[in-house]
Amino acid sequence: MQSLAVARAVTRDGVLTDVRISFEDGRIAAIEPGAGDGAAPLWAVPGFVDTHCHGAVGVSFGDPDPAANRRARDFHLAHGTTTLFASTVTRSLEDLERESAALRALFDEGVVDGIHLEGPFLAEAKKGAHAAELLVDPTPEAVERLLAAGGPALKMITMAPERAHAMEAIRRFREAGVVVAFGHTDADADTCRASIDAGATAATHLFNAMNGIHHRVPGPVPTLLHDERVLAELICDGVHLHPDVIRLAHEAAGPDRIALVTDAMSATGSADGAYKLGGLDVIVRDGVARLTTADGSPGAIAGSTLTMDEAFRFVVSEVGIPIPEVARMAATTPARYHGLTEVGEIAVGKRADLCLVDDDGRLQSVVRGGVHIPPARSA
């Protein structure tokens, strides 16, 4: 049996001090007080759960090479992501079927924990870094093809509910056990509420790629923040959202309805330069990914180069939210909403997935399934 001793642990039963966490056969076997002088001056928090991640180190998830997908997965693991949904972008249905098959094999091996399809059922007006010519309506045939391709690995899909057949598609995906997320949409508040009633229980990168708040035309954001059925993703990299907006979302929805995600694309962990996102050209400057434009002007934000450890640190140190609440947003809440019962908490019987962070929220150590992973600390 292995163990680690820390000054504080964010557990199912609250914050415990001077605690020893023991694990055996990949699971937490005991959580005991009295760590003594050997306790590291760190916090133990649940391993991070990222349900929106497109890749890293030059690799986009869904690459036909399994080893390439593993390299991207290992990069994020070293940054604290112990549970990961591999996300795709808008492609043709044929390409999405091929990518889903590649990712389904990795899901069966336990390399990734699910597939998240971001597209192709998105709104052209809010397409962001998605190819407009490949956006389609969620017809029954298209829905069934994607369900068949993903099988049990398909955990989440982002949709614009104003598209033709969308409400029927939302109900069908929910019937199949797939979480439907409201996103990349031009929908108003009424359509947003209708989609939630139909079964859309998540919001893809809240505030981004949707209509903003106006005092006479509120749009979807107030509904998404206040409806208790909805999980709201936030990309906390200092680029997608201002710290004041993150605080607003936290105060409105609380840590039990917010999930930190990276939306990381293939350039994550690599140098600035030219990359691809789906079939689109992307330029990364100073770590910010944007679509390439003909005249060289800044294009739409194209995902991020964020890692979960940096998101955690940013929310703790730059936004000012306490570590126990950020731990819920980075692990417990997304695990609960997505039915991931083995992870997301430090509790006896759960998988031994842990991140050790300092008082500033900086990652110091990673454990997945009881195995210590060399961390790659953010700058």
Coordinates of C-alpha atoms in Angstrom, one line a residue:
M1 CA 0.0 0.0 0.0
Q2 CA 1.3 3.5 -0.9
S3 CA 0.4 6.7 0.8
L4 CA 1.1 10.4 0.8
A5 CA 0.8 13.0 3.6
V6 CA -0.4 16.5 3.1
A7 CA -1.2 19.6 5.1
R8 CA -4.7 19.8 3.7
A9 CA -7.0 17.6 1.6
V10 CA -10.2 18.6 -0.2
T11 CA -12.3 15.5 0.4
R12 CA -16.0 14.4 0.2
D13 CA -16.3 15.3 3.9
G14 CA -14.7 18.7 3.5
V15 CA -11.2 20.1 4.0
L16 CA -9.1 17.8 6.3
T17 CA -5.8 19.0 7.8
D18 CA -2.7 16.9 8.4
V19 CA -4.0 13.9 6.6
R20 CA -2.5 10.7 5.1
I21 CA -4.1 9.3 2.0
S22 CA -3.4 5.6 1.3
F23 CA -4.1 3.8 -2.0
E24 CA -4.0 0.3 -3.1
D25 CA -4.8 -1.4 -6.4
G26 CA -5.4 2.0 -7.9
R27 CA -8.0 3.1 -5.4
I28 CA -8.1 5.2 -2.3
A29 CA -8.0 2.8 0.6
A30 CA -7.9 5.1 3.6
I31 CA -8.0 8.8 4.6
E32 CA -6.6 9.2 8.1
P33 CA -5.7 12.2 10.3
G34 CA -2.4 12.6 12.0
A35 CA 0.1 12.9 9.2
G36 CA 2.6 14.4 11.6
D37 CA 5.8 16.2 10.7
G38 CA 6.1 14.4 7.4
A39 CA 3.1 16.1 5.8
A40 CA 4.0 18.1 2.7
P41 CA 2.9 21.8 2.9
L42 CA 0.5 21.2 0.0
W43 CA -3.2 20.7 -0.8
A44 CA -4.5 17.4 -2.1
V45 CA -7.4 17.9 -4.5
P46 CA -9.2 15.5 -6.8
G47 CA -7.5 14.8 -10.2
F48 CA -8.7 17.3 -12.8
V49 CA -11.6 16.3 -15.1
D50 CA -11.4 18.1 -18.5
T51 CA -14.5 17.3 -20.6
H52 CA -13.5 19.7 -23.5
C53 CA -10.0 19.1 -24.9
H54 CA -9.0 18.9 -28.6
G55 CA -5.4 17.9 -28.3
A56 CA -1.8 19.0 -27.6
V57 CA 1.9 18.7 -28.8
G58 CA 0.9 19.1 -32.4
V59 CA -1.8 16.4 -32.3
S60 CA -5.6 16.8 -32.7
F61 CA -7.6 14.0 -31.0
G62 CA -9.0 11.7 -33.6
D63 CA -5.7 11.4 -35.4
P64 CA -5.5 8.0 -37.1
D65 CA -2.2 7.2 -35.3
P66 CA -3.0 5.8 -31.8
A67 CA 0.4 6.8 -30.5
A68 CA -0.1 10.4 -31.5
N69 CA -3.4 10.5 -29.5
R70 CA -1.5 9.0 -26.5
R71 CA 1.2 11.7 -26.7
A72 CA -1.5 14.4 -26.4
R73 CA -3.2 12.5 -23.6
D74 CA 0.1 12.1 -21.7
F75 CA 0.8 15.8 -22.0
H76 CA -2.4 16.7 -20.4
L77 CA -2.0 14.0 -17.7
A78 CA 1.3 15.6 -16.7
H79 CA -0.6 18.8 -16.2
G80 CA -3.1 17.2 -13.9
T81 CA -5.8 16.0 -16.2
T82 CA -6.6 12.5 -14.9
T83 CA -9.9 12.3 -16.7
L84 CA -10.3 13.6 -20.2
F85 CA -13.0 13.7 -22.9
A86 CA -11.3 13.9 -26.4
S87 CA -13.1 16.6 -28.3
T88 CA -13.5 16.8 -32.1
V89 CA -14.3 19.9 -34.3
T90 CA -16.7 20.2 -37.2
R91 CA -15.9 17.8 -40.0
S92 CA -17.9 15.9 -42.6
L93 CA -20.0 13.1 -41.1
E94 CA -17.6 10.6 -42.8
D95 CA -14.6 12.2 -41.2
L96 CA -16.3 12.3 -37.8
E97 CA -17.2 8.6 -38.1
R98 CA -13.5 7.8 -38.7
E99 CA -12.3 10.0 -35.9
S100 CA -14.9 8.5 -33.5
A101 CA -13.7 5.0 -34.4
A102 CA -10.2 5.9 -33.6
L103 CA -11.2 7.5 -30.3
R104 CA -13.6 4.7 -29.4
A105 CA -10.7 2.3 -29.6
L106 CA -8.7 4.5 -27.1
F107 CA -11.8 4.7 -24.9
D108 CA -11.9 0.9 -24.8
E109 CA -8.3 0.9 -23.7
G110 CA -8.8 3.5 -21.0
V111 CA -6.6 6.1 -22.7
V112 CA -9.4 8.6 -22.9
D113 CA -12.6 8.7 -20.9
G114 CA -15.0 9.7 -23.5
I115 CA -15.7 11.6 -26.8
H116 CA -17.1 15.1 -27.1
L117 CA -18.4 16.1 -30.5
E118 CA -18.2 19.9 -30.9
G119 CA -20.1 20.1 -34.1
P120 CA -21.3 19.7 -36.8
F121 CA -24.7 20.9 -35.6
L122 CA -23.6 24.5 -34.9
A123 CA -24.9 27.9 -36.0
E124 CA -23.0 29.6 -38.8
A125 CA -23.4 33.0 -37.1
K126 CA -21.5 31.7 -34.1
K127 CA -19.2 29.2 -35.8
G128 CA -16.0 30.5 -34.2
A129 CA -13.2 28.3 -35.5
H130 CA -15.5 25.8 -37.3
A131 CA -15.7 25.4 -41.1
A132 CA -19.0 27.0 -42.2
E133 CA -19.4 24.8 -45.2
L134 CA -19.4 21.7 -43.0
L135 CA -22.2 22.8 -40.6
V136 CA -25.3 20.8 -41.0
D137 CA -28.7 20.2 -39.4
P138 CA -29.1 17.3 -36.9
T139 CA -31.3 15.2 -39.1
P140 CA -32.4 11.8 -37.7
E141 CA -30.0 10.1 -40.1
A142 CA -27.0 12.2 -39.1
V143 CA -27.8 11.7 -35.4
E144 CA -28.0 7.9 -35.7
R145 CA -24.7 7.8 -37.7
L146 CA -22.9 9.7 -34.9
L147 CA -24.4 7.6 -32.2
A148 CA -23.4 4.4 -34.0
A149 CA -19.9 5.6 -34.6
G150 CA -19.3 6.7 -31.0
G151 CA -21.2 4.0 -29.2
P152 CA -20.6 4.0 -25.4
A153 CA -17.6 6.3 -25.9
L154 CA -19.7 9.2 -27.0
K155 CA -20.4 11.2 -23.8
M156 CA -21.2 14.7 -25.0
I157 CA -22.2 16.8 -28.1
T158 CA -22.4 20.5 -28.5
M159 CA -25.4 21.8 -30.6
A160 CA -27.1 25.0 -31.7
P161 CA -30.8 24.4 -30.7
E162 CA -32.2 26.7 -33.3
R163 CA -31.2 24.4 -36.2
A164 CA -33.9 22.3 -37.9
H165 CA -34.6 19.0 -36.1
A166 CA -32.5 20.2 -33.1
M167 CA -35.1 19.6 -30.4
E168 CA -35.8 16.1 -31.6
A169 CA -32.1 15.5 -31.8
I170 CA -31.5 16.7 -28.2
R171 CA -34.1 14.2 -27.0
R172 CA -32.6 11.4 -29.0
F173 CA -29.1 12.0 -27.7
R174 CA -30.4 12.2 -24.1
E175 CA -32.3 9.0 -24.6
A176 CA -28.9 7.4 -25.7
G177 CA -27.2 8.7 -22.5
V178 CA -25.2 11.5 -24.3
V179 CA -25.0 14.9 -22.5
V180 CA -26.1 17.7 -24.9
A181 CA -24.5 21.1 -24.5
F182 CA -25.9 24.4 -25.7
G183 CA -23.1 26.1 -27.7
H184 CA -21.9 27.8 -30.9
T185 CA -25.4 29.2 -31.1
D186 CA -27.3 32.3 -32.1
A187 CA -30.3 31.3 -30.0
D188 CA -32.3 33.7 -27.9
A189 CA -33.4 33.2 -24.3
D190 CA -36.7 31.4 -25.2
T191 CA -34.9 28.9 -27.5
C192 CA -32.3 28.3 -24.8
R193 CA -35.0 27.5 -22.2
A194 CA -36.8 25.2 -24.7
S195 CA -33.5 23.4 -25.3
I196 CA -33.0 22.9 -21.6
D197 CA -36.5 21.5 -21.3
A198 CA -35.7 19.1 -24.1
G199 CA -32.6 17.9 -22.3
A200 CA -29.7 20.2 -23.0
T201 CA -28.0 20.3 -19.6
A202 CA -24.6 21.8 -20.3
A203 CA -23.3 25.1 -21.8
T204 CA -20.2 24.9 -23.9
H205 CA -17.6 27.6 -23.0
L206 CA -20.2 29.9 -21.4
F207 CA -20.2 33.5 -22.9
N208 CA -18.1 32.5 -25.9
A209 CA -19.8 31.7 -29.2
M210 CA -23.2 32.8 -28.0
N211 CA -25.2 36.0 -27.7
G212 CA -24.1 38.2 -24.9
I213 CA -26.2 40.0 -22.2
H214 CA -28.0 43.2 -23.1
H215 CA -30.2 44.9 -20.6
R216 CA -33.3 44.7 -22.8
V217 CA -32.4 41.5 -24.8
P218 CA -30.9 39.2 -22.2
G219 CA -29.9 36.4 -24.5
P220 CA -29.2 32.9 -23.2
V221 CA -26.5 33.6 -20.6
P222 CA -28.8 34.6 -17.6
T223 CA -30.9 31.5 -18.2
L224 CA -27.8 29.3 -18.3
L225 CA -26.4 30.8 -15.2
H226 CA -29.6 30.5 -13.2
D227 CA -31.2 27.2 -14.3
E228 CA -30.2 24.6 -11.7
R229 CA -30.2 21.9 -14.4
V230 CA -27.3 23.4 -16.4
L231 CA -23.6 22.8 -16.1
A232 CA -21.6 25.8 -17.4
E233 CA -18.1 25.4 -18.9
L234 CA -15.6 28.2 -18.4
I235 CA -12.3 28.6 -20.2
C236 CA -10.2 30.4 -17.6
D237 CA -7.1 31.4 -19.5
G238 CA -7.3 35.2 -19.2
V239 CA -8.1 35.4 -23.0
H240 CA -11.6 33.9 -23.3
L241 CA -12.9 35.5 -20.1
H242 CA -12.0 38.5 -18.0
P243 CA -11.6 37.6 -14.3
D244 CA -14.6 39.8 -13.4
V245 CA -16.8 37.8 -15.7
I246 CA -15.5 34.5 -14.1
R247 CA -16.4 36.0 -10.7
L248 CA -19.8 36.9 -11.9
A249 CA -20.4 33.4 -13.2
H250 CA -19.1 31.9 -9.9
E251 CA -21.4 34.1 -7.8
A252 CA -24.4 33.4 -10.0
A253 CA -24.1 29.6 -10.6
G254 CA -21.7 28.5 -7.8
P255 CA -19.0 25.9 -7.9
D256 CA -21.5 23.0 -8.0
R257 CA -22.6 24.1 -11.5
I258 CA -19.4 25.3 -13.1
A259 CA -16.8 23.1 -14.9
L260 CA -13.3 24.4 -15.8
V261 CA -12.3 23.2 -19.2
T262 CA -9.3 23.9 -21.4
D263 CA -10.7 23.8 -25.0
A264 CA -7.0 23.1 -25.7
M265 CA -6.0 22.6 -29.4
S266 CA -3.1 20.9 -31.0
A267 CA -0.7 23.8 -30.4
T268 CA -0.9 23.4 -26.7
G269 CA 2.5 22.6 -25.3
S270 CA 4.2 23.7 -28.5
A271 CA 5.9 26.9 -29.8
D272 CA 4.1 29.8 -31.4
G273 CA 3.5 29.2 -35.1
A274 CA 1.1 27.8 -37.7
Y275 CA -1.3 24.9 -36.9
K276 CA -4.5 23.3 -38.1
L277 CA -7.8 23.1 -36.2
G278 CA -9.9 20.7 -38.2
G279 CA -9.3 21.8 -41.7
L280 CA -8.8 25.5 -40.8
D281 CA -5.4 27.3 -40.6
V282 CA -4.6 28.7 -37.2
I283 CA -1.8 31.0 -36.1
V284 CA -0.5 31.0 -32.5
R285 CA 1.1 34.2 -31.1
D286 CA 2.1 34.6 -27.5
G287 CA 0.2 31.4 -26.7
V288 CA -3.1 32.7 -28.2
A289 CA -4.6 30.7 -31.1
R290 CA -6.6 32.6 -33.7
L291 CA -7.8 31.7 -37.2
T292 CA -5.5 32.8 -40.0
T293 CA -7.0 35.6 -42.2
A294 CA -6.2 36.7 -45.7
D295 CA -5.1 40.2 -44.7
G296 CA -3.2 39.1 -41.6
S297 CA -5.7 40.7 -39.1
P298 CA -6.6 38.7 -36.0
G299 CA -9.2 36.1 -36.7
A300 CA -11.6 34.4 -34.4
I301 CA -10.2 32.7 -31.3
A302 CA -9.4 29.1 -32.2
G303 CA -9.6 27.1 -29.0
S304 CA -6.8 27.7 -26.5
T305 CA -3.4 26.5 -25.4
L306 CA -4.5 26.2 -21.9
T307 CA -3.8 23.3 -19.5
M308 CA -6.0 22.4 -16.5
D309 CA -3.2 23.1 -14.0
E310 CA -2.9 26.7 -15.4
A311 CA -6.7 27.1 -15.3
F312 CA -6.7 26.0 -11.7
R313 CA -3.9 28.4 -10.8
F314 CA -5.5 31.3 -12.7
V315 CA -8.8 30.9 -10.9
V316 CA -7.1 30.6 -7.5
S317 CA -4.5 33.4 -7.9
E318 CA -6.0 35.8 -10.5
V319 CA -9.7 35.4 -9.8
G320 CA -9.4 34.8 -6.1
I321 CA -11.7 31.8 -5.6
P322 CA -10.7 29.5 -2.7
I323 CA -8.9 26.2 -3.5
P324 CA -11.8 24.0 -2.1
E325 CA -14.3 25.6 -4.5
V326 CA -11.9 25.6 -7.5
A327 CA -11.4 21.9 -6.8
R328 CA -15.1 21.3 -7.2
M329 CA -15.1 23.3 -10.5
A330 CA -12.1 21.4 -11.8
A331 CA -13.1 17.9 -10.9
T332 CA -16.1 17.1 -8.6
T333 CA -18.8 19.1 -10.5
P334 CA -17.9 17.9 -14.1
A335 CA -17.6 14.3 -12.8
R336 CA -21.0 14.4 -11.2
Y337 CA -22.8 16.0 -14.2
H338 CA -21.3 13.5 -16.6
G339 CA -22.0 10.5 -14.4
L340 CA -18.3 9.7 -13.8
T341 CA -18.8 7.9 -10.5
E342 CA -15.2 6.6 -10.1
V343 CA -13.5 10.0 -10.1
G344 CA -13.9 13.6 -9.1
E345 CA -13.6 13.1 -5.3
I346 CA -11.1 12.2 -2.7
A347 CA -13.0 9.4 -1.0
V348 CA -12.4 5.8 0.1
G349 CA -13.2 3.5 -2.8
K350 CA -12.7 6.1 -5.6
R351 CA -10.0 5.8 -8.1
A352 CA -6.8 7.2 -6.7
D353 CA -6.6 10.3 -8.9
L354 CA -5.0 13.3 -7.0
C355 CA -3.3 16.6 -7.7
L356 CA -1.1 18.2 -5.1
V357 CA -1.0 22.0 -5.3
D358 CA 0.5 24.8 -3.3
D359 CA -1.3 27.7 -1.7
D360 CA -1.2 29.6 -5.0
G361 CA -2.8 26.8 -6.8
R362 CA 0.3 25.7 -8.6
L363 CA 0.6 22.0 -9.5
Q364 CA 3.3 20.1 -7.7
S365 CA 2.5 16.4 -8.2
V366 CA 0.0 14.2 -10.0
V367 CA -1.3 10.7 -9.1
R368 CA -3.5 8.7 -11.5
G369 CA -4.9 5.3 -10.4
G370 CA -2.3 5.3 -7.6
V371 CA 0.6 5.9 -10.0
H372 CA 2.8 9.0 -9.5
I373 CA 3.0 10.9 -12.8
P374 CA 6.0 13.4 -13.3
P375 CA 4.3 16.8 -13.4
A376 CA 5.0 19.4 -16.1
R377 CA 4.7 22.6 -14.1
S378 CA 3.2 25.6 -15.7
A379 CA 5.4 28.7 -15.9

